[in-house]
mmCIF file of N, CA, C and O in Angstrom:
data_model
loop_
_atom_site.group_PDB
_atom_site.id
_atom_site.type_symbol
_atom_site.label_atom_id
_atom_site.label_comp_id
_atom_site.label_asym_id
_atom_site.label_seq_id
_atom_site.Cartn_x
_atom_site.Cartn_y
_atom_site.Cartn_z
ATOM 1 N N UNK X 256 4.445 31.412 -55.599
ATOM 2 C CA UNK X 256 5.045 30.119 -55.409
ATOM 3 C C UNK X 256 6.505 30.133 -55.841
ATOM 4 O O UNK X 256 7.359 29.537 -55.178
ATOM 5 N N UNK X 257 6.838 30.754 -56.976
ATOM 6 C CA UNK X 257 8.199 30.856 -57.461
ATOM 7 C C UNK X 257 9.064 31.671 -56.497
ATOM 8 O O UNK X 257 10.219 31.335 -56.270
ATOM 9 N N UNK X 258 8.474 32.716 -55.941
ATOM 10 C CA UNK X 258 9.206 33.520 -54.959
ATOM 11 C C UNK X 258 9.559 32.683 -53.735
ATOM 12 O O UNK X 258 10.653 32.800 -53.186
ATOM 13 N N UNK X 259 8.629 31.896 -53.346
ATOM 14 C CA UNK X 259 8.842 31.034 -52.176
ATOM 15 C C UNK X 259 9.952 30.020 -52.474
ATOM 16 O O UNK X 259 10.841 29.802 -51.649
ATOM 17 N N UNK X 260 9.918 29.417 -53.639
ATOM 18 C CA UNK X 260 10.944 28.447 -54.018
ATOM 19 C C UNK X 260 12.308 29.136 -54.142
ATOM 20 O O UNK X 260 13.331 28.577 -53.749
ATOM 21 N N UNK X 261 12.323 30.327 -54.695
ATOM 22 C CA UNK X 261 13.583 31.072 -54.830
ATOM 23 C C UNK X 261 14.124 31.402 -53.438
ATOM 24 O O UNK X 261 15.343 31.338 -53.197
ATOM 25 N N UNK X 262 13.242 31.767 -52.525
ATOM 26 C CA UNK X 262 13.668 32.069 -51.147
ATOM 27 C C UNK X 262 14.234 30.830 -50.468
ATOM 28 O O UNK X 262 15.265 30.897 -49.785
ATOM 29 N N UNK X 263 13.536 29.722 -50.658
ATOM 30 C CA UNK X 263 14.018 28.454 -50.075
ATOM 31 C C UNK X 263 15.360 28.089 -50.695
ATOM 32 O O UNK X 263 16.295 27.693 -49.994
ATOM 33 N N UNK X 264 15.435 28.264 -52.014
ATOM 34 C CA UNK X 264 16.687 27.951 -52.714
ATOM 35 C C UNK X 264 17.829 28.829 -52.183
ATOM 36 O O UNK X 264 18.950 28.353 -51.982
ATOM 37 N N UNK X 265 17.539 30.087 -51.950
ATOM 38 C CA UNK X 265 18.541 31.014 -51.429
ATOM 39 C C UNK X 265 19.016 30.565 -50.030
ATOM 40 O O UNK X 265 20.211 30.574 -49.742
ATOM 41 N N UNK X 266 18.065 30.183 -49.182
ATOM 42 C CA UNK X 266 18.403 29.717 -47.836
ATOM 43 C C UNK X 266 19.221 28.430 -47.906
ATOM 44 O O UNK X 266 20.243 28.274 -47.224
ATOM 45 N N UNK X 267 18.801 27.506 -48.769
ATOM 46 C CA UNK X 267 19.516 26.225 -48.912
ATOM 47 C C UNK X 267 20.931 26.477 -49.428
ATOM 48 O O UNK X 267 21.898 25.890 -48.937
ATOM 49 N N UNK X 268 21.078 27.368 -50.404
ATOM 50 C CA UNK X 268 22.403 27.704 -50.936
ATOM 51 C C UNK X 268 23.284 28.317 -49.844
ATOM 52 O O UNK X 268 24.477 27.992 -49.742
ATOM 53 N N UNK X 269 22.711 29.195 -49.042
ATOM 54 C CA UNK X 269 23.468 29.825 -47.952
ATOM 55 C C UNK X 269 23.904 28.773 -46.936
ATOM 56 O O UNK X 269 25.046 28.781 -46.453
ATOM 57 N N UNK X 270 22.988 27.870 -46.614
ATOM 58 C CA UNK X 270 23.322 26.801 -45.671
ATOM 59 C C UNK X 270 24.405 25.888 -46.255
ATOM 60 O O UNK X 270 25.326 25.473 -45.550
ATOM 61 N N UNK X 271 24.311 25.599 -47.534
ATOM 62 C CA UNK X 271 25.309 24.767 -48.194
ATOM 63 C C UNK X 271 26.677 25.454 -48.194
ATOM 64 O O UNK X 271 27.695 24.831 -47.906
ATOM 65 N N UNK X 272 26.695 26.755 -48.509
ATOM 66 C CA UNK X 272 27.954 27.515 -48.453
ATOM 67 C C UNK X 272 28.546 27.483 -47.052
ATOM 68 O O UNK X 272 29.745 27.260 -46.869
ATOM 69 N N UNK X 273 27.696 27.707 -46.062
ATOM 70 C CA UNK X 273 28.143 27.701 -44.664
ATOM 71 C C UNK X 273 28.706 26.316 -44.288
ATOM 72 O O UNK X 273 29.766 26.210 -43.658
ATOM 73 N N UNK X 274 28.005 25.265 -44.716
ATOM 74 C CA UNK X 274 28.462 23.898 -44.422
ATOM 75 C C UNK X 274 29.794 23.626 -45.101
ATOM 76 O O UNK X 274 30.696 23.024 -44.507
ATOM 77 N N UNK X 275 29.939 24.096 -46.359
ATOM 78 C CA UNK X 275 31.215 23.912 -47.072
ATOM 79 C C UNK X 275 32.350 24.674 -46.369
ATOM 80 O O UNK X 275 33.469 24.180 -46.273
ATOM 81 N N UNK X 276 32.067 25.869 -45.898
ATOM 82 C CA UNK X 276 33.077 26.647 -45.168
ATOM 83 C C UNK X 276 33.486 25.925 -43.876
ATOM 84 O O UNK X 276 34.666 25.868 -43.529
ATOM 85 N N UNK X 277 32.484 25.380 -43.168
ATOM 86 C CA UNK X 277 32.785 24.628 -41.943
ATOM 87 C C UNK X 277 33.626 23.398 -42.263
ATOM 88 O O UNK X 277 34.566 23.069 -41.533
ATOM 89 N N UNK X 278 33.286 22.702 -43.359
ATOM 90 C CA UNK X 278 34.043 21.522 -43.775
ATOM 91 C C UNK X 278 35.473 21.906 -44.117
ATOM 92 O O UNK X 278 36.423 21.241 -43.702
ATOM 93 N N UNK X 279 35.642 22.990 -44.846
ATOM 94 C CA UNK X 279 36.985 23.465 -45.204
ATOM 95 C C UNK X 279 37.786 23.814 -43.951
ATOM 96 O O UNK X 279 38.959 23.455 -43.823
ATOM 97 N N UNK X 280 37.135 24.499 -43.024
ATOM 98 C CA UNK X 280 37.796 24.858 -41.766
ATOM 99 C C UNK X 280 38.169 23.610 -40.970
ATOM 100 O O UNK X 280 39.265 23.522 -40.412
ATOM 101 N N UNK X 281 37.264 22.630 -40.961
ATOM 102 C CA UNK X 281 37.536 21.379 -40.243
ATOM 103 C C UNK X 281 38.707 20.637 -40.884
ATOM 104 O O UNK X 281 39.534 20.042 -40.188
ATOM 105 N N UNK X 282 38.780 20.686 -42.219
ATOM 106 C CA UNK X 282 39.915 20.040 -42.912
ATOM 107 C C UNK X 282 41.229 20.717 -42.550
ATOM 108 O O UNK X 282 42.234 20.055 -42.332
ATOM 109 N N UNK X 283 41.230 22.044 -42.511
ATOM 110 C CA UNK X 283 42.439 22.783 -42.132
ATOM 111 C C UNK X 283 42.823 22.433 -40.687
ATOM 112 O O UNK X 283 43.988 22.157 -40.388
ATOM 113 N N UNK X 284 41.821 22.437 -39.807
ATOM 114 C CA UNK X 284 42.084 22.075 -38.410
ATOM 115 C C UNK X 284 42.631 20.651 -38.318
ATOM 116 O O UNK X 284 43.576 20.385 -37.568
ATOM 117 N N UNK X 285 42.033 19.746 -39.097
ATOM 118 C CA UNK X 285 42.496 18.355 -39.113
ATOM 119 C C UNK X 285 43.928 18.258 -39.600
ATOM 120 O O UNK X 285 44.730 17.497 -39.048
ATOM 121 N N UNK X 286 44.263 19.038 -40.620
ATOM 122 C CA UNK X 286 45.637 19.044 -41.135
ATOM 123 C C UNK X 286 46.609 19.542 -40.065
ATOM 124 O O UNK X 286 47.662 18.948 -39.845
ATOM 125 N N UNK X 287 46.220 20.621 -39.383
ATOM 126 C CA UNK X 287 47.072 21.147 -38.308
ATOM 127 C C UNK X 287 47.217 20.133 -37.180
ATOM 128 O O UNK X 287 48.311 19.967 -36.629
ATOM 129 N N UNK X 288 46.123 19.463 -36.853
ATOM 130 C CA UNK X 288 46.193 18.439 -35.799
ATOM 131 C C UNK X 288 47.101 17.290 -36.205
ATOM 132 O O UNK X 288 47.859 16.767 -35.380
ATOM 133 N N UNK X 289 47.031 16.888 -37.493
ATOM 134 C CA UNK X 289 47.914 15.821 -37.970
ATOM 135 C C UNK X 289 49.378 16.252 -37.866
ATOM 136 O O UNK X 289 50.236 15.475 -37.452
ATOM 137 N N UNK X 290 49.657 17.492 -38.256
ATOM 138 C CA UNK X 290 51.028 18.007 -38.149
ATOM 139 C C UNK X 290 51.483 18.023 -36.696
ATOM 140 O O UNK X 290 52.610 17.623 -36.378
ATOM 141 N N UNK X 291 50.627 18.489 -35.821
ATOM 142 C CA UNK X 291 50.954 18.542 -34.391
ATOM 143 C C UNK X 291 51.164 17.122 -33.845
ATOM 144 O O UNK X 291 52.094 16.873 -33.077
ATOM 145 N N UNK X 292 50.301 16.204 -34.273
ATOM 146 C CA UNK X 292 50.422 14.819 -33.839
ATOM 147 C C UNK X 292 51.759 14.227 -34.294
ATOM 148 O O UNK X 292 52.435 13.545 -33.521
ATOM 149 N N UNK X 293 52.151 14.497 -35.530
ATOM 150 C CA UNK X 293 53.434 14.003 -36.039
ATOM 151 C C UNK X 293 54.601 14.590 -35.234
ATOM 152 O O UNK X 293 55.566 13.895 -34.924
ATOM 153 N N UNK X 294 54.497 15.871 -34.908
ATOM 154 C CA UNK X 294 55.548 16.506 -34.106
ATOM 155 C C UNK X 294 55.629 15.862 -32.727
ATOM 156 O O UNK X 294 56.720 15.585 -32.210
ATOM 157 N N UNK X 295 54.481 15.594 -32.134
ATOM 158 C CA UNK X 295 54.448 14.957 -30.810
ATOM 159 C C UNK X 295 55.020 13.545 -30.898
ATOM 160 O O UNK X 295 55.778 13.116 -30.027
ATOM 161 N N UNK X 296 54.664 12.803 -31.967
ATOM 162 C CA UNK X 296 55.213 11.459 -32.145
ATOM 163 C C UNK X 296 56.735 11.505 -32.244
ATOM 164 O O UNK X 296 57.435 10.665 -31.680
ATOM 165 N N UNK X 297 57.247 12.489 -32.993
ATOM 166 C CA UNK X 297 58.703 12.639 -33.108
ATOM 167 C C UNK X 297 59.332 12.934 -31.759
ATOM 168 O O UNK X 297 60.386 12.376 -31.418
ATOM 169 N N UNK X 298 58.693 13.783 -30.988
ATOM 170 C CA UNK X 298 59.206 14.121 -29.646
ATOM 171 C C UNK X 298 59.173 12.903 -28.734
ATOM 172 O O UNK X 298 60.112 12.657 -27.975
ATOM 173 N N UNK X 299 58.107 12.132 -28.811
ATOM 174 C CA UNK X 299 58.007 10.910 -28.000
ATOM 175 C C UNK X 299 59.115 9.930 -28.387
ATOM 176 O O UNK X 299 59.760 9.331 -27.520
ATOM 177 N N UNK X 300 59.350 9.777 -29.684
ATOM 178 C CA UNK X 300 60.421 8.872 -30.142
ATOM 179 C C UNK X 300 61.778 9.358 -29.629
ATOM 180 O O UNK X 300 62.603 8.552 -29.183
ATOM 181 N N UNK X 301 62.004 10.666 -29.697
ATOM 182 C CA UNK X 301 63.274 11.221 -29.201
ATOM 183 C C UNK X 301 63.422 10.971 -27.710
ATOM 184 O O UNK X 301 64.484 10.558 -27.231
ATOM 185 N N UNK X 302 62.338 11.168 -26.957
ATOM 186 C CA UNK X 302 62.385 10.964 -25.508
ATOM 187 C C UNK X 302 62.609 9.489 -25.172
ATOM 188 O O UNK X 302 63.335 9.171 -24.232
ATOM 189 N N UNK X 303 61.976 8.599 -25.939
ATOM 190 C CA UNK X 303 62.204 7.169 -25.711
ATOM 191 C C UNK X 303 63.655 6.806 -25.949
ATOM 192 O O UNK X 303 64.248 6.047 -25.195
ATOM 193 N N UNK X 304 64.211 7.348 -27.009
ATOM 194 C CA UNK X 304 65.612 7.091 -27.331
ATOM 195 C C UNK X 304 66.513 7.621 -26.221
ATOM 196 O O UNK X 304 67.457 6.952 -25.788
ATOM 197 N N UNK X 305 66.205 8.812 -25.753
ATOM 198 C CA UNK X 305 66.989 9.413 -24.668
ATOM 199 C C UNK X 305 66.857 8.593 -23.384
ATOM 200 O O UNK X 305 67.843 8.358 -22.686
ATOM 201 N N UNK X 306 65.651 8.121 -23.098
ATOM 202 C CA UNK X 306 65.429 7.299 -21.907
ATOM 203 C C UNK X 306 66.216 5.998 -22.014
ATOM 204 O O UNK X 306 66.816 5.539 -21.032
ATOM 205 N N UNK X 307 66.232 5.394 -23.212
ATOM 206 C CA UNK X 307 66.982 4.155 -23.410
ATOM 207 C C UNK X 307 68.474 4.409 -23.183
ATOM 208 O O UNK X 307 69.145 3.623 -22.514
ATOM 209 N N UNK X 308 68.976 5.516 -23.728
ATOM 210 C CA UNK X 308 70.393 5.857 -23.540
ATOM 211 C C UNK X 308 70.705 6.064 -22.061
ATOM 212 O O UNK X 308 71.756 5.632 -21.569
ATOM 213 N N UNK X 309 69.792 6.729 -21.348
ATOM 214 C CA UNK X 309 69.997 6.949 -19.910
ATOM 215 C C UNK X 309 69.982 5.630 -19.144
ATOM 216 O O UNK X 309 70.761 5.441 -18.204
ATOM 217 N N UNK X 310 69.100 4.708 -19.546
ATOM 218 C CA UNK X 310 69.069 3.401 -18.898
ATOM 219 C C UNK X 310 70.388 2.677 -19.109
ATOM 220 O O UNK X 310 70.911 2.044 -18.178
ATOM 221 N N UNK X 311 70.925 2.757 -20.324
ATOM 222 C CA UNK X 311 72.198 2.109 -20.616
ATOM 223 C C UNK X 311 73.317 2.726 -19.779
ATOM 224 O O UNK X 311 74.141 2.008 -19.206
ATOM 225 N N UNK X 312 73.346 4.048 -19.718
ATOM 226 C CA UNK X 312 74.374 4.743 -18.936
ATOM 227 C C UNK X 312 74.241 4.386 -17.455
ATOM 228 O O UNK X 312 75.241 4.155 -16.771
ATOM 229 N N UNK X 313 73.010 4.318 -16.969
ATOM 230 C CA UNK X 313 72.771 3.953 -15.569
ATOM 231 C C UNK X 313 73.262 2.545 -15.296
ATOM 232 O O UNK X 313 73.887 2.281 -14.261
ATOM 233 N N UNK X 314 73.016 1.641 -16.223
ATOM 234 C CA UNK X 314 73.461 0.259 -16.070
ATOM 235 C C UNK X 314 74.988 0.193 -15.990
ATOM 236 O O UNK X 314 75.546 -0.503 -15.137
ATOM 237 N N UNK X 315 75.651 0.936 -16.871
ATOM 238 C CA UNK X 315 77.116 0.968 -16.863
ATOM 239 C C UNK X 315 77.627 1.547 -15.542
ATOM 240 O O UNK X 315 78.555 1.012 -14.921
ATOM 241 N N UNK X 316 76.996 2.632 -15.094
ATOM 242 C CA UNK X 316 77.425 3.266 -13.838
ATOM 243 C C UNK X 316 77.213 2.335 -12.643
ATOM 244 O O UNK X 316 78.040 2.289 -11.728
ATOM 245 N N UNK X 317 76.121 1.591 -12.646
ATOM 246 C CA UNK X 317 75.882 0.645 -11.552
ATOM 247 C C UNK X 317 76.956 -0.437 -11.536
ATOM 248 O O UNK X 317 77.431 -0.826 -10.476
ATOM 249 N N UNK X 318 77.310 -0.930 -12.713
ATOM 250 C CA UNK X 318 78.356 -1.950 -12.795
ATOM 251 C C UNK X 318 79.684 -1.383 -12.299
ATOM 252 O O UNK X 318 80.413 -2.052 -11.547
ATOM 253 N N UNK X 319 79.997 -0.145 -12.715
ATOM 254 C CA UNK X 319 81.241 0.491 -12.260
ATOM 255 C C UNK X 319 81.229 0.701 -10.744
ATOM 256 O O UNK X 319 82.230 0.478 -10.072
ATOM 257 N N UNK X 320 80.100 1.119 -10.221
ATOM 258 C CA UNK X 320 79.968 1.327 -8.776
ATOM 259 C C UNK X 320 80.167 0.023 -8.030
ATOM 260 O O UNK X 320 80.879 -0.025 -7.015
ATOM 261 N N UNK X 321 79.570 -1.036 -8.529
ATOM 262 C CA UNK X 321 79.723 -2.349 -7.902
ATOM 263 C C UNK X 321 81.191 -2.777 -7.914
ATOM 264 O O UNK X 321 81.712 -3.256 -6.908
ATOM 265 N N UNK X 322 81.850 -2.589 -9.049
ATOM 266 C CA UNK X 322 83.264 -2.943 -9.155
ATOM 267 C C UNK X 322 84.115 -2.122 -8.180
ATOM 268 O O UNK X 322 85.004 -2.661 -7.505
ATOM 269 N N UNK X 323 83.815 -0.813 -8.093
ATOM 270 C CA UNK X 323 84.574 0.047 -7.177
ATOM 271 C C UNK X 323 84.365 -0.372 -5.725
ATOM 272 O O UNK X 323 85.310 -0.368 -4.927
ATOM 273 N N UNK X 324 83.141 -0.749 -5.377
ATOM 274 C CA UNK X 324 82.870 -1.193 -4.006
ATOM 275 C C UNK X 324 83.621 -2.484 -3.693
ATOM 276 O O UNK X 324 84.161 -2.653 -2.600
ATOM 277 N N UNK X 325 83.630 -3.393 -4.668
ATOM 278 C CA UNK X 325 84.364 -4.645 -4.459
ATOM 279 C C UNK X 325 85.850 -4.363 -4.277
ATOM 280 O O UNK X 325 86.492 -4.943 -3.393
ATOM 281 N N UNK X 326 86.379 -3.465 -5.098
ATOM 282 C CA UNK X 326 87.795 -3.093 -4.975
ATOM 283 C C UNK X 326 88.060 -2.441 -3.626
ATOM 284 O O UNK X 326 89.062 -2.751 -2.963
ATOM 285 N N UNK X 327 87.169 -1.563 -3.207
ATOM 286 C CA UNK X 327 87.314 -0.893 -1.911
ATOM 287 C C UNK X 327 87.321 -1.913 -0.774
ATOM 288 O O UNK X 327 88.161 -1.841 0.124
ATOM 289 N N UNK X 328 86.401 -2.879 -0.830
ATOM 290 C CA UNK X 328 86.357 -3.911 0.218
ATOM 291 C C UNK X 328 87.621 -4.767 0.194
ATOM 292 O O UNK X 328 88.149 -5.121 1.254
ATOM 293 N N UNK X 329 88.107 -5.080 -1.000
ATOM 294 C CA UNK X 329 89.329 -5.877 -1.110
ATOM 295 C C UNK X 329 90.508 -5.126 -0.510
ATOM 296 O O UNK X 329 91.315 -5.704 0.242
ATOM 297 N N UNK X 330 90.614 -3.838 -0.811
ATOM 298 C CA UNK X 330 91.704 -3.019 -0.261
ATOM 299 C C UNK X 330 91.564 -2.908 1.250
ATOM 300 O O UNK X 330 92.540 -3.060 1.993
ATOM 301 N N UNK X 331 90.335 -2.655 1.704
ATOM 302 C CA UNK X 331 90.110 -2.511 3.148
ATOM 303 C C UNK X 331 90.439 -3.804 3.889
ATOM 304 O O UNK X 331 90.961 -3.765 5.008
ATOM 305 N N UNK X 332 90.171 -4.937 3.274
ATOM 306 C CA UNK X 332 90.442 -6.208 3.957
ATOM 307 C C UNK X 332 91.941 -6.493 4.053
ATOM 308 O O UNK X 332 92.375 -7.239 4.916
ATOM 309 N N UNK X 333 92.749 -5.890 3.177
ATOM 310 C CA UNK X 333 94.201 -6.112 3.230
ATOM 311 C C UNK X 333 94.915 -5.115 4.137
ATOM 312 O O UNK X 333 96.093 -5.301 4.433
ATOM 313 N N UNK X 334 94.230 -4.080 4.569
ATOM 314 C CA UNK X 334 94.871 -3.036 5.372
ATOM 315 C C UNK X 334 95.516 -3.570 6.649
ATOM 316 O O UNK X 334 96.652 -3.195 6.952
ATOM 317 N N UNK X 335 94.868 -4.427 7.438
ATOM 318 C CA UNK X 335 95.529 -4.916 8.652
ATOM 319 C C UNK X 335 96.840 -5.652 8.338
ATOM 320 O O UNK X 335 97.848 -5.455 9.023
ATOM 321 N N UNK X 336 96.841 -6.459 7.292
ATOM 322 C CA UNK X 336 98.056 -7.188 6.914
ATOM 323 C C UNK X 336 99.137 -6.215 6.455
ATOM 324 O O UNK X 336 100.316 -6.350 6.824
ATOM 325 N N UNK X 337 98.761 -5.191 5.685
ATOM 326 C CA UNK X 337 99.728 -4.196 5.213
ATOM 327 C C UNK X 337 100.319 -3.439 6.398
ATOM 328 O O UNK X 337 101.541 -3.215 6.463
ATOM 329 N N UNK X 338 99.483 -3.070 7.362
ATOM 330 C CA UNK X 338 99.996 -2.374 8.563
ATOM 331 C C UNK X 338 100.982 -3.255 9.324
ATOM 332 O O UNK X 338 102.031 -2.784 9.779
ATOM 333 N N UNK X 339 100.604 -4.499 9.456
ATOM 334 C CA UNK X 339 101.486 -5.428 10.189
ATOM 335 C C UNK X 339 102.822 -5.578 9.461
ATOM 336 O O UNK X 339 103.882 -5.522 10.082
ATOM 337 N N UNK X 340 102.795 -5.726 8.154
ATOM 338 C CA UNK X 340 104.033 -5.848 7.382
ATOM 339 C C UNK X 340 104.854 -4.573 7.462
ATOM 340 O O UNK X 340 106.083 -4.617 7.554
ATOM 341 N N UNK X 341 104.195 -3.429 7.448
ATOM 342 C CA UNK X 341 104.896 -2.147 7.556
ATOM 343 C C UNK X 341 105.575 -2.043 8.921
ATOM 344 O O UNK X 341 106.730 -1.619 9.018
ATOM 345 N N UNK X 342 104.880 -2.440 9.968
ATOM 346 C CA UNK X 342 105.485 -2.412 11.307
ATOM 347 C C UNK X 342 106.692 -3.347 11.378
ATOM 348 O O UNK X 342 107.713 -3.010 11.983
ATOM 349 N N UNK X 343 106.579 -4.497 10.757
ATOM 350 C CA UNK X 343 107.720 -5.421 10.740
ATOM 351 C C UNK X 343 108.899 -4.821 9.994
ATOM 352 O O UNK X 343 110.048 -4.956 10.409
ATOM 353 N N UNK X 344 108.621 -4.128 8.878
ATOM 354 C CA UNK X 344 109.684 -3.475 8.113
ATOM 355 C C UNK X 344 110.336 -2.367 8.936
ATOM 356 O O UNK X 344 111.555 -2.184 8.907
ATOM 357 N N UNK X 345 109.518 -1.619 9.683
ATOM 358 C CA UNK X 345 110.059 -0.553 10.537
ATOM 359 C C UNK X 345 110.978 -1.158 11.592
ATOM 360 O O UNK X 345 112.093 -0.670 11.832
ATOM 361 N N UNK X 346 110.540 -2.229 12.244
ATOM 362 C CA UNK X 346 111.359 -2.893 13.260
ATOM 363 C C UNK X 346 112.645 -3.447 12.654
ATOM 364 O O UNK X 346 113.728 -3.311 13.229
ATOM 365 N N UNK X 347 112.535 -4.057 11.488
ATOM 366 C CA UNK X 347 113.712 -4.602 10.809
ATOM 367 C C UNK X 347 114.680 -3.481 10.458
ATOM 368 O O UNK X 347 115.897 -3.614 10.629
ATOM 369 N N UNK X 348 114.138 -2.350 9.971
ATOM 370 C CA UNK X 348 114.956 -1.202 9.605
ATOM 371 C C UNK X 348 115.689 -0.665 10.831
ATOM 372 O O UNK X 348 116.882 -0.364 10.769
ATOM 373 N N UNK X 349 114.972 -0.567 11.961
ATOM 374 C CA UNK X 349 115.614 -0.082 13.197
ATOM 375 C C UNK X 349 116.731 -1.043 13.620
ATOM 376 O O UNK X 349 117.812 -0.620 14.027
ATOM 377 N N UNK X 350 116.441 -2.318 13.521
ATOM 378 C CA UNK X 350 117.431 -3.325 13.905
ATOM 379 C C UNK X 350 118.660 -3.226 13.011
ATOM 380 O O UNK X 350 119.796 -3.287 13.497
ATOM 381 N N UNK X 351 118.440 -3.053 11.702
ATOM 382 C CA UNK X 351 119.570 -2.927 10.776
ATOM 383 C C UNK X 351 120.361 -1.652 11.036
ATOM 384 O O UNK X 351 121.607 -1.667 11.001
ATOM 385 N N UNK X 352 119.670 -0.565 11.340
ATOM 386 C CA UNK X 352 120.381 0.685 11.651
ATOM 387 C C UNK X 352 121.232 0.503 12.911
ATOM 388 O O UNK X 352 122.364 0.990 12.997
ATOM 389 N N UNK X 353 120.643 -0.168 13.885
ATOM 390 C CA UNK X 353 121.388 -0.429 15.116
ATOM 391 C C UNK X 353 122.610 -1.284 14.847
ATOM 392 O O UNK X 353 123.703 -1.014 15.369
ATOM 393 N N UNK X 354 122.438 -2.304 14.051
ATOM 394 C CA UNK X 354 123.566 -3.189 13.722
ATOM 395 C C UNK X 354 124.619 -2.428 12.929
ATOM 396 O O UNK X 354 125.829 -2.618 13.179
ATOM 397 N N UNK X 355 124.193 -1.545 12.000
ATOM 398 C CA UNK X 355 125.145 -0.736 11.230
ATOM 399 C C UNK X 355 125.916 0.178 12.173
ATOM 400 O O UNK X 355 127.143 0.323 12.047
ATOM 401 N N UNK X 356 125.223 0.770 13.101
ATOM 402 C CA UNK X 356 125.893 1.654 14.078
ATOM 403 C C UNK X 356 126.916 0.870 14.887
ATOM 404 O O UNK X 356 128.012 1.376 15.152
ATOM 405 N N UNK X 357 126.565 -0.312 15.304
ATOM 406 C CA UNK X 357 127.504 -1.163 16.055
ATOM 407 C C UNK X 357 128.740 -1.455 15.228
ATOM 408 O O UNK X 357 129.880 -1.359 15.727
ATOM 409 N N UNK X 358 128.510 -1.828 13.960
ATOM 410 C CA UNK X 358 129.634 -2.202 13.118
ATOM 411 C C UNK X 358 130.517 -0.987 12.789
ATOM 412 O O UNK X 358 131.742 -1.118 12.690
ATOM 413 N N UNK X 359 129.917 0.167 12.646
ATOM 414 C CA UNK X 359 130.698 1.374 12.360
ATOM 415 C C UNK X 359 131.470 1.809 13.597
ATOM 416 O O UNK X 359 132.554 2.389 13.489
ATOM 417 N N UNK X 360 130.948 1.516 14.769
ATOM 418 C CA UNK X 360 131.592 1.919 16.010
ATOM 419 C C UNK X 360 132.786 1.049 16.336
ATOM 420 O O UNK X 360 133.657 1.432 17.092
ATOM 421 N N UNK X 361 132.938 -0.077 15.824
ATOM 422 C CA UNK X 361 134.062 -0.965 16.117
ATOM 423 C C UNK X 361 135.307 -0.564 15.481
ATOM 424 O O UNK X 361 135.758 -0.017 14.712
#
């Protein structure tokens, strides 16, 4: 009977040791997972910050693009008037040159 109890005790002790080893291993794994999780959280925070910065930059670029388009349209709308004024200046210049030539020829 004592041999049987000693054998059972030996088996129970072995099982307890094995369970403690598994628990220790699980704790180490849990610690590594926590570290990995913290690293991932840090990376997610960095990516969110970067995404926010990109959104801000995109917003600024869109505003600049809109302003440039408005300026382009404003310039394009004045082109016919500028051409007409330039043609008038050319005609006036020719007329003045002609008049100068007349006056110099007298």
